One Martini backbone bead per residue (centre of mass of N, CA, C, O) as a GRO file, in nm:
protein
  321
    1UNK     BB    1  10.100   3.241  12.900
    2UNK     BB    2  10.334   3.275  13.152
    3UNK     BB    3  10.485   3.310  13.465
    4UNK     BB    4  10.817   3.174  13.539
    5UNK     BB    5  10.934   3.434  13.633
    6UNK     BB    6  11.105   3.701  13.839
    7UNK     BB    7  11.212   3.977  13.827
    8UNK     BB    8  11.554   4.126  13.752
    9UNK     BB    9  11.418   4.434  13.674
   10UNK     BB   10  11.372   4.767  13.774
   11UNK     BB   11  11.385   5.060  13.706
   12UNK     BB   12  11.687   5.009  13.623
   13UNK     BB   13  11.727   4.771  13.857
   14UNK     BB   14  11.829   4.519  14.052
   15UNK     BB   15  11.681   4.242  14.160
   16UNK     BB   16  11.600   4.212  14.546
   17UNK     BB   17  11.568   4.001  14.802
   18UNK     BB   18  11.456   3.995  15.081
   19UNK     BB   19  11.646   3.767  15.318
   20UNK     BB   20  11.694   3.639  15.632
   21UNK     BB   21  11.804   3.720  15.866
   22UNK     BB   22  12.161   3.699  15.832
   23UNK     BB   23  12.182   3.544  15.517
   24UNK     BB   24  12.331   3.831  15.408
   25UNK     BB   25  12.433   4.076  15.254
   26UNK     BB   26  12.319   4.413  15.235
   27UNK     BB   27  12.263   4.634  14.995
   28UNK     BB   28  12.191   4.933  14.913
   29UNK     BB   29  11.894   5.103  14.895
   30UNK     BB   30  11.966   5.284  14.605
   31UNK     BB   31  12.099   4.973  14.442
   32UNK     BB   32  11.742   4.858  14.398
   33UNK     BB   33  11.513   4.622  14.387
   34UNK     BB   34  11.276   4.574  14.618
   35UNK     BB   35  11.185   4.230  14.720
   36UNK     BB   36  10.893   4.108  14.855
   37UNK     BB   37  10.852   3.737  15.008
   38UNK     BB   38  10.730   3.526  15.212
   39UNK     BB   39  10.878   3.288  15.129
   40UNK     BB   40  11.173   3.389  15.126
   41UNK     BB   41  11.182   3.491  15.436
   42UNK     BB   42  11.009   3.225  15.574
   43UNK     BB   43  10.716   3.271  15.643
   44UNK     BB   44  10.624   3.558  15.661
   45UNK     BB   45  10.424   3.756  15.743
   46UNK     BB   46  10.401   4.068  15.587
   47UNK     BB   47  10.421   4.215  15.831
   48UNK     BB   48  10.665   4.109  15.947
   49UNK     BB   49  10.833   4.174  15.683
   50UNK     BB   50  10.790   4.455  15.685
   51UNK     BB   51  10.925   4.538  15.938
   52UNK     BB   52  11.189   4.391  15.856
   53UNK     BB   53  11.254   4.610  15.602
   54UNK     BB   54  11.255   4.853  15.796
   55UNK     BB   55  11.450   4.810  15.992
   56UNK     BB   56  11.702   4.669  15.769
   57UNK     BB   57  11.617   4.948  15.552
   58UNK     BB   58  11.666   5.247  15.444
   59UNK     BB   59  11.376   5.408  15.334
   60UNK     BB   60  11.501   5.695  15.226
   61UNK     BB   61  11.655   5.525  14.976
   62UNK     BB   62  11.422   5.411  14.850
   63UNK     BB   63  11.330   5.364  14.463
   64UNK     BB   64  11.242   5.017  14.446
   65UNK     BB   65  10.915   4.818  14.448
   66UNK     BB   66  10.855   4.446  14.493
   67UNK     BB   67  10.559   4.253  14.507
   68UNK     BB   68  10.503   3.968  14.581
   69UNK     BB   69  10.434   3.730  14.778
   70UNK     BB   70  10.197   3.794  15.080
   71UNK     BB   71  10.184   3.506  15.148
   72UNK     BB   72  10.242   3.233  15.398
   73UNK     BB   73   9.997   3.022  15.307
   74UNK     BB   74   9.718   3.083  15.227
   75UNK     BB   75   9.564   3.285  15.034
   76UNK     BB   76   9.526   3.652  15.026
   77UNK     BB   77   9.462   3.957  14.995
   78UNK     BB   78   9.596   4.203  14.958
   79UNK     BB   79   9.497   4.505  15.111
   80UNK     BB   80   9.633   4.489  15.384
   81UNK     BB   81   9.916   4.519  15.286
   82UNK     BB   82   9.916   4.760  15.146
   83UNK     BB   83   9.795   4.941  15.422
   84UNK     BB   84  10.106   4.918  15.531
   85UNK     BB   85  10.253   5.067  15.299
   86UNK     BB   86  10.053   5.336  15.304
   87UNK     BB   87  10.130   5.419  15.604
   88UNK     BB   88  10.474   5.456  15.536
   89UNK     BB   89  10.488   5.630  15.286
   90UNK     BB   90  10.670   5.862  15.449
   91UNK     BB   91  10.959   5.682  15.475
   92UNK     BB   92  10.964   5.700  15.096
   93UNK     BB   93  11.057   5.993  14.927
   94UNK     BB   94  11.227   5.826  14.688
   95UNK     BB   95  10.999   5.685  14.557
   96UNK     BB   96  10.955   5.542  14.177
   97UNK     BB   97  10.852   5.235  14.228
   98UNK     BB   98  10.592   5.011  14.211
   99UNK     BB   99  10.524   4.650  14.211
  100UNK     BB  100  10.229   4.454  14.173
  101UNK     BB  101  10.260   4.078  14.195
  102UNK     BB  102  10.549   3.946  14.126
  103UNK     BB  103  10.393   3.643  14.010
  104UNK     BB  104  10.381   3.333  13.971
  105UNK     BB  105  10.190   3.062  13.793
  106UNK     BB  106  10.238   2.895  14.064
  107UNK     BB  107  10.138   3.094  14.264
  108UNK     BB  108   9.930   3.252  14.094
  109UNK     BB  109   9.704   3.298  13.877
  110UNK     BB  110   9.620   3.611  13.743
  111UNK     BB  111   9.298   3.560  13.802
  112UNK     BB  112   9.347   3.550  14.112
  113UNK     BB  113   9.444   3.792  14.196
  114UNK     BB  114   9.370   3.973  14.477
  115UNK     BB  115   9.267   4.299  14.457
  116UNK     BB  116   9.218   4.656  14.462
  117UNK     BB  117   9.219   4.970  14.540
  118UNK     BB  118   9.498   5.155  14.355
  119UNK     BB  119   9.512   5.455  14.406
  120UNK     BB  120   9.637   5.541  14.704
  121UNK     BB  121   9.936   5.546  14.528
  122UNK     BB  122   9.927   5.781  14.408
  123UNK     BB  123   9.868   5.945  14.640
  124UNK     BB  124  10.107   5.844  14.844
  125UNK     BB  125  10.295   5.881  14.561
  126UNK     BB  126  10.389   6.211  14.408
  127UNK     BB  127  10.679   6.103  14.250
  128UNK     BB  128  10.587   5.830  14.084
  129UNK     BB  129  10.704   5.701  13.782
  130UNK     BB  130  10.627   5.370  13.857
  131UNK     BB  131  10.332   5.162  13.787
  132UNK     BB  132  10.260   4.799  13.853
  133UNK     BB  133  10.037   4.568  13.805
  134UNK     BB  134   9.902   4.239  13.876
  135UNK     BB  135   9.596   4.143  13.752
  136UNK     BB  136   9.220   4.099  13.847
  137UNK     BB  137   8.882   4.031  13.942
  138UNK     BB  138   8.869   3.735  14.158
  139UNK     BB  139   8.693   3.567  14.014
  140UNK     BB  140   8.409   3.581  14.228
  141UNK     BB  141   8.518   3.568  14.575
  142UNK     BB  142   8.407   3.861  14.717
  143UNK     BB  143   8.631   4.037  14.643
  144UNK     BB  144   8.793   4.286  14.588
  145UNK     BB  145   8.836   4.429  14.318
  146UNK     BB  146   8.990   4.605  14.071
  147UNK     BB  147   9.086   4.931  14.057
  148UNK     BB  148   9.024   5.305  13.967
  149UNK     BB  149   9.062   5.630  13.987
  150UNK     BB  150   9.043   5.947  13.895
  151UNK     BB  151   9.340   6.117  13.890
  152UNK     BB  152   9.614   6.338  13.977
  153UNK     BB  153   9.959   6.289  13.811
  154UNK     BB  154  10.291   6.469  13.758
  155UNK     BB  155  10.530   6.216  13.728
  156UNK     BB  156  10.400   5.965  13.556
  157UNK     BB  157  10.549   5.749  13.338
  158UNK     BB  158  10.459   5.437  13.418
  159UNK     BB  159  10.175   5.214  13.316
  160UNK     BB  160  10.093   4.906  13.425
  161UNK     BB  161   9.795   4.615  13.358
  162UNK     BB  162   9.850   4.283  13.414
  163UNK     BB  163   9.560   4.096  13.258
  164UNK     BB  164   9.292   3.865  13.166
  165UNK     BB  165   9.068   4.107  13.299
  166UNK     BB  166   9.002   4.443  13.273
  167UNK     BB  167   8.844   4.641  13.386
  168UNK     BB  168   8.679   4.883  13.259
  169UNK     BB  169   8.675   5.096  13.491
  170UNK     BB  170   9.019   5.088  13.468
  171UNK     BB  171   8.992   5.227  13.161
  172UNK     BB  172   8.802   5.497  13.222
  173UNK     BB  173   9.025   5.588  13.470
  174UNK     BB  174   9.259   5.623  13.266
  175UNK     BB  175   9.112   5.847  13.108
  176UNK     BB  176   9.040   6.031  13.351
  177UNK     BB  177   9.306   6.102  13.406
  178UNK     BB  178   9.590   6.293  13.487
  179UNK     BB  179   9.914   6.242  13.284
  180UNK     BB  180  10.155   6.505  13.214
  181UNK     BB  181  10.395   6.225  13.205
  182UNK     BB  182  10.312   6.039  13.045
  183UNK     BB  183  10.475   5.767  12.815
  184UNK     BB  184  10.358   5.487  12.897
  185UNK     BB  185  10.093   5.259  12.836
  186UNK     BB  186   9.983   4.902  12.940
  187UNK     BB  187   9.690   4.699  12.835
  188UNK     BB  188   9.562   4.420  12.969
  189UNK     BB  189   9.214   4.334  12.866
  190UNK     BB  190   9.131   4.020  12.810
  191UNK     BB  191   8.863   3.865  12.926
  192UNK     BB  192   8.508   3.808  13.021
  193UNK     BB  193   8.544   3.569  13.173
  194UNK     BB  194   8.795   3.765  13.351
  195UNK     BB  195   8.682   4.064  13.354
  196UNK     BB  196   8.677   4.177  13.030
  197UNK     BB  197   8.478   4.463  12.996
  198UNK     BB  198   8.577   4.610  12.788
  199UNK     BB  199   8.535   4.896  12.536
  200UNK     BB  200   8.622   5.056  12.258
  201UNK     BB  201   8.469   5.302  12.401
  202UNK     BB  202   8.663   5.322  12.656
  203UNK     BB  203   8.929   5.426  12.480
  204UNK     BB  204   8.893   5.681  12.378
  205UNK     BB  205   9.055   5.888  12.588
  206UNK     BB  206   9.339   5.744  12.495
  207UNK     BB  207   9.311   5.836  12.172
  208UNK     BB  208   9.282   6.091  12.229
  209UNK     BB  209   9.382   6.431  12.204
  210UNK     BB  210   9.563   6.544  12.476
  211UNK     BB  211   9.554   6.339  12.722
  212UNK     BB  212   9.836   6.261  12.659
  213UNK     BB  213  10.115   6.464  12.605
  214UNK     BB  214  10.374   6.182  12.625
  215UNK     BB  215  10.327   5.988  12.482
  216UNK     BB  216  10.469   5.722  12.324
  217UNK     BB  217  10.333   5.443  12.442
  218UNK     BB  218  10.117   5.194  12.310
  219UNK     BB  219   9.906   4.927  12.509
  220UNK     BB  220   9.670   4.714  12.344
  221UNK     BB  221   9.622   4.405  12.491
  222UNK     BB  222   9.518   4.092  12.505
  223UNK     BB  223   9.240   4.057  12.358
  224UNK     BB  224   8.931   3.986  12.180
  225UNK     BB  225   8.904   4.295  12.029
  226UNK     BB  226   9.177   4.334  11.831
  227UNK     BB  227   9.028   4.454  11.566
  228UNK     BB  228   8.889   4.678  11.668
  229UNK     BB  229   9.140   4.824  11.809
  230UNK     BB  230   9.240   4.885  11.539
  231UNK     BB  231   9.042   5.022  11.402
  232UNK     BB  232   9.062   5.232  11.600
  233UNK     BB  233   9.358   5.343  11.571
  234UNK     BB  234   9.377   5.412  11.272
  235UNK     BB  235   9.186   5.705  11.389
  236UNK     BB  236   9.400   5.794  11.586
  237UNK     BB  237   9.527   6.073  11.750
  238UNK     BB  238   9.743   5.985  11.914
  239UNK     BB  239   9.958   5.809  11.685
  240UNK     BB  240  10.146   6.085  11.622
  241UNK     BB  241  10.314   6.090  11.895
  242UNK     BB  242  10.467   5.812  11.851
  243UNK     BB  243  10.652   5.551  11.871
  244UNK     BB  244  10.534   5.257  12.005
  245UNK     BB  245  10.324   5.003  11.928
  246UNK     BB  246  10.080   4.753  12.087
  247UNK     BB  247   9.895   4.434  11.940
  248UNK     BB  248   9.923   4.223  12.138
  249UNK     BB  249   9.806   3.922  12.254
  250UNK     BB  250   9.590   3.884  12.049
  251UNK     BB  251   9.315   3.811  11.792
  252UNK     BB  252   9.458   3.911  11.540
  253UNK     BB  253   9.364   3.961  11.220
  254UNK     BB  254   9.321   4.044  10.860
  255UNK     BB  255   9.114   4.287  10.966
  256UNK     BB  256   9.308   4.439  11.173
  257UNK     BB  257   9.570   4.481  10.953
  258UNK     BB  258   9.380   4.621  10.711
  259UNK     BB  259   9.326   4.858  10.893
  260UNK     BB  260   9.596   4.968  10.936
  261UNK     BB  261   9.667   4.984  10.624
  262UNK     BB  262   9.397   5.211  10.575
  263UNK     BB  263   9.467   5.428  10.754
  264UNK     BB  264   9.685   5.606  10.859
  265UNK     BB  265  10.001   5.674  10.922
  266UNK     BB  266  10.265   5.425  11.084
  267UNK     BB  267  10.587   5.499  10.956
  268UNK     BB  268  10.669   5.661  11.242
  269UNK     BB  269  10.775   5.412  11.382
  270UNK     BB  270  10.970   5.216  11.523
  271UNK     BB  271  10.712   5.045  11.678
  272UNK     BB  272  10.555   4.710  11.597
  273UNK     BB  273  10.349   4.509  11.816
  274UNK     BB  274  10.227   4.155  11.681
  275UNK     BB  275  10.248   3.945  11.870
  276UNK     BB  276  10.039   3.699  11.881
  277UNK     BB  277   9.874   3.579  11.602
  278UNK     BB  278   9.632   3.552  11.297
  279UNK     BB  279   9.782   3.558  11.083
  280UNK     BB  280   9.834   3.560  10.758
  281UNK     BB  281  10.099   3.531  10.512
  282UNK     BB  282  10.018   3.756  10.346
  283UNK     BB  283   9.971   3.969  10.558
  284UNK     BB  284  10.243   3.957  10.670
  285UNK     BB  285  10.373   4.040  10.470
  286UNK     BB  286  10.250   4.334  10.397
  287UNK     BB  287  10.344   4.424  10.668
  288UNK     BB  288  10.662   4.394  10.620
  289UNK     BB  289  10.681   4.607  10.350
  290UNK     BB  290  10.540   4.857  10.463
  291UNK     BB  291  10.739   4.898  10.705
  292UNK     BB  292  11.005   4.837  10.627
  293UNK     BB  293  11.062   5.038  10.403
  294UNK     BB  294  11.041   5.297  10.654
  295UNK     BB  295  11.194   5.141  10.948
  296UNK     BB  296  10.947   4.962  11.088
  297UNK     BB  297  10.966   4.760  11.359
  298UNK     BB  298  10.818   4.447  11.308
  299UNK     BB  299  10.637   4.214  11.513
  300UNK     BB  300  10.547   3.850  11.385
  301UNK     BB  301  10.538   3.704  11.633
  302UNK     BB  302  10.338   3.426  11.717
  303UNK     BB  303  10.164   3.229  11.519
  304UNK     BB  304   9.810   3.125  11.516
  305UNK     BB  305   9.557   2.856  11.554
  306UNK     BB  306   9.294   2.780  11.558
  307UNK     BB  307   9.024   2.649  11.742
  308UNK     BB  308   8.833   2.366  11.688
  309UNK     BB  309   8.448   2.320  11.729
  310UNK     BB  310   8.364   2.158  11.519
  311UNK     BB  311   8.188   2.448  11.336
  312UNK     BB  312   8.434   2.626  11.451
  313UNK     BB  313   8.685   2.894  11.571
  314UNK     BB  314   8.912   2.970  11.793
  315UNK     BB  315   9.046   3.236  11.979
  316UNK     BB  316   9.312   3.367  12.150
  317UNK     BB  317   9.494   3.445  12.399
  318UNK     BB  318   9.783   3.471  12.626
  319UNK     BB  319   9.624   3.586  12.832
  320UNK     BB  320   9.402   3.463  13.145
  321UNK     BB  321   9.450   3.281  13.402
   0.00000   0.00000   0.00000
């Protein structure tokens, strides 16, 4: 899976791009989500993007803030724009959504986008309704890796991490945080090799009941565990508050669908998202019968095949790289 385009919609909001000076007319400040890139803007540093972002749209009443690429010529990290953005946060009263690293595949590979600590995010926009990561681990190239500490947010309703690779430290501290207005959580938990350390350990306090009581939508995907998570899934208390479960782009197997199928009852979901996966077209059937006749919409689109290397059979993530 790559990221081909840049998204059109933010937070209910179409997504504008903040052009250079003088080249169209700018829409209402708090009828788009803002995207700032600095090559879109003329190849200007983030510094003077933001400048410039500041300066031509009242700020007061901004809504959805989306940050594209924020290098202008070498790539380099996150972590001085965030601190810009953040500097300003009081400018920013109405701001209720806001997405880091808005990047396609072709500007720079999902593990490679070197992110920083984002609690500050939290911290700085106590009204913030919806935040979303996308990155990994920097890769090992000596830059601060992607973070969060365990922190209480009144507001937060949807938080997504999209990830080759999610640091376990920020699945622990997303279980470790309070978050009771949370509705959505999705997290792509990625691979070892890309820095996805985290173990179905680490998601019990997300599964436990209580911890998240507005929880609606759980995504926990794209994982290399994906069957280990199914089977945690089945008896997690968690799953009974839910409308929507998704345990998509990662390595399901017969065994993890198995799971699913002998657990819990999970008939009153309206919607279970598996596509990407290893499963046989018998355990497909089943799990067609089982789900549709209670009436919850299963995606099992995105059948794979295992790769073959010699005498094994590896399978794979949608997102990695």
């Amino acid at each position: 899976m790559t990221f081909a385009d840049h998204f059109e919609t933010f937070h209910g909001l179409p997504v504008f791009t903040l052009p250079e000076p003088g080249a169209k007319a700018l829409p209402a400040a708090d009828g788009v989500a803002w995207r700032l890139d600095c090559f879109e803007a003329g190849e200007l540093p983030f510094a003077e993007l933001w400048r410039s972002f500041t300066d031509r749209v009242p700020s007061a009443d901004v809504r959805a803030l989306v940050i594209g690429p924020w290098w202008d010529d070498e790539y380099t990290e996150l972590r001085p724009a965030l601190e810009l953005i953040l500097a300003d946060a009081g400018r920013f009263p109405a701001l209720r959504a806001l997405f880091l690293a808005d990047v396609t595949g072709e500007e720079c590979e999902i593990s490679w986008l070197q992110l920083t600590d984002v609690t500050p995010v939290l911290e700085a926009f106590p009204l913030l309704e919806e935040f979303g990561v996308r990155g990994g681990d920097s890769q090992g190239l000596g830059e601060e890796p992607l973070s969060l500490r365990p922190v209480r947010h009144g507001a937060l309703r949807v938080l997504r991490f999209e990830s080759g690779g999610l640091p376990g430290q920020v699945v622990r501290a997303v279980g470790a945080c309070e978050l009771p207005a949370l509705e959505h959580l999705e997290l792509w938990l990625g691979v070892s090799q890309y820095g996805g350390d985290a173990t179905v350990a680490d998601l019990v306090p997300v599964l436990s009941a209580g911890r998240l009581p507005a929880l609606r939508h759980l995504g926990l995907q794209d994982s290399e565990l994906q069957d280990e998570i199914a089977a945690a899934v089945a008896s997690a208390p968690v799953v009974a508050q839910l409308e929507s479960l998704s345990l998509s782009m990662g390595t399901l197997t017969d065994a993890g669908a198995e799971a699913l199928l002998g657990g819990q009852p999970l008939t009153h979901l309206k919607r279970l998202d598996l596509h990407h996966h290893f499963l046989g077209e018998a355990m497909a059937d089943r799990l067609r019968t089982a789900f549709g006749s209670a009436g919850t919409e299963v995606d099992l689109s995105g059948r794979q095949t295992p790769h073959r290397w010699r005498d094994e059979e590896w399978r794979y993530v949608a997102v990695s790289e």
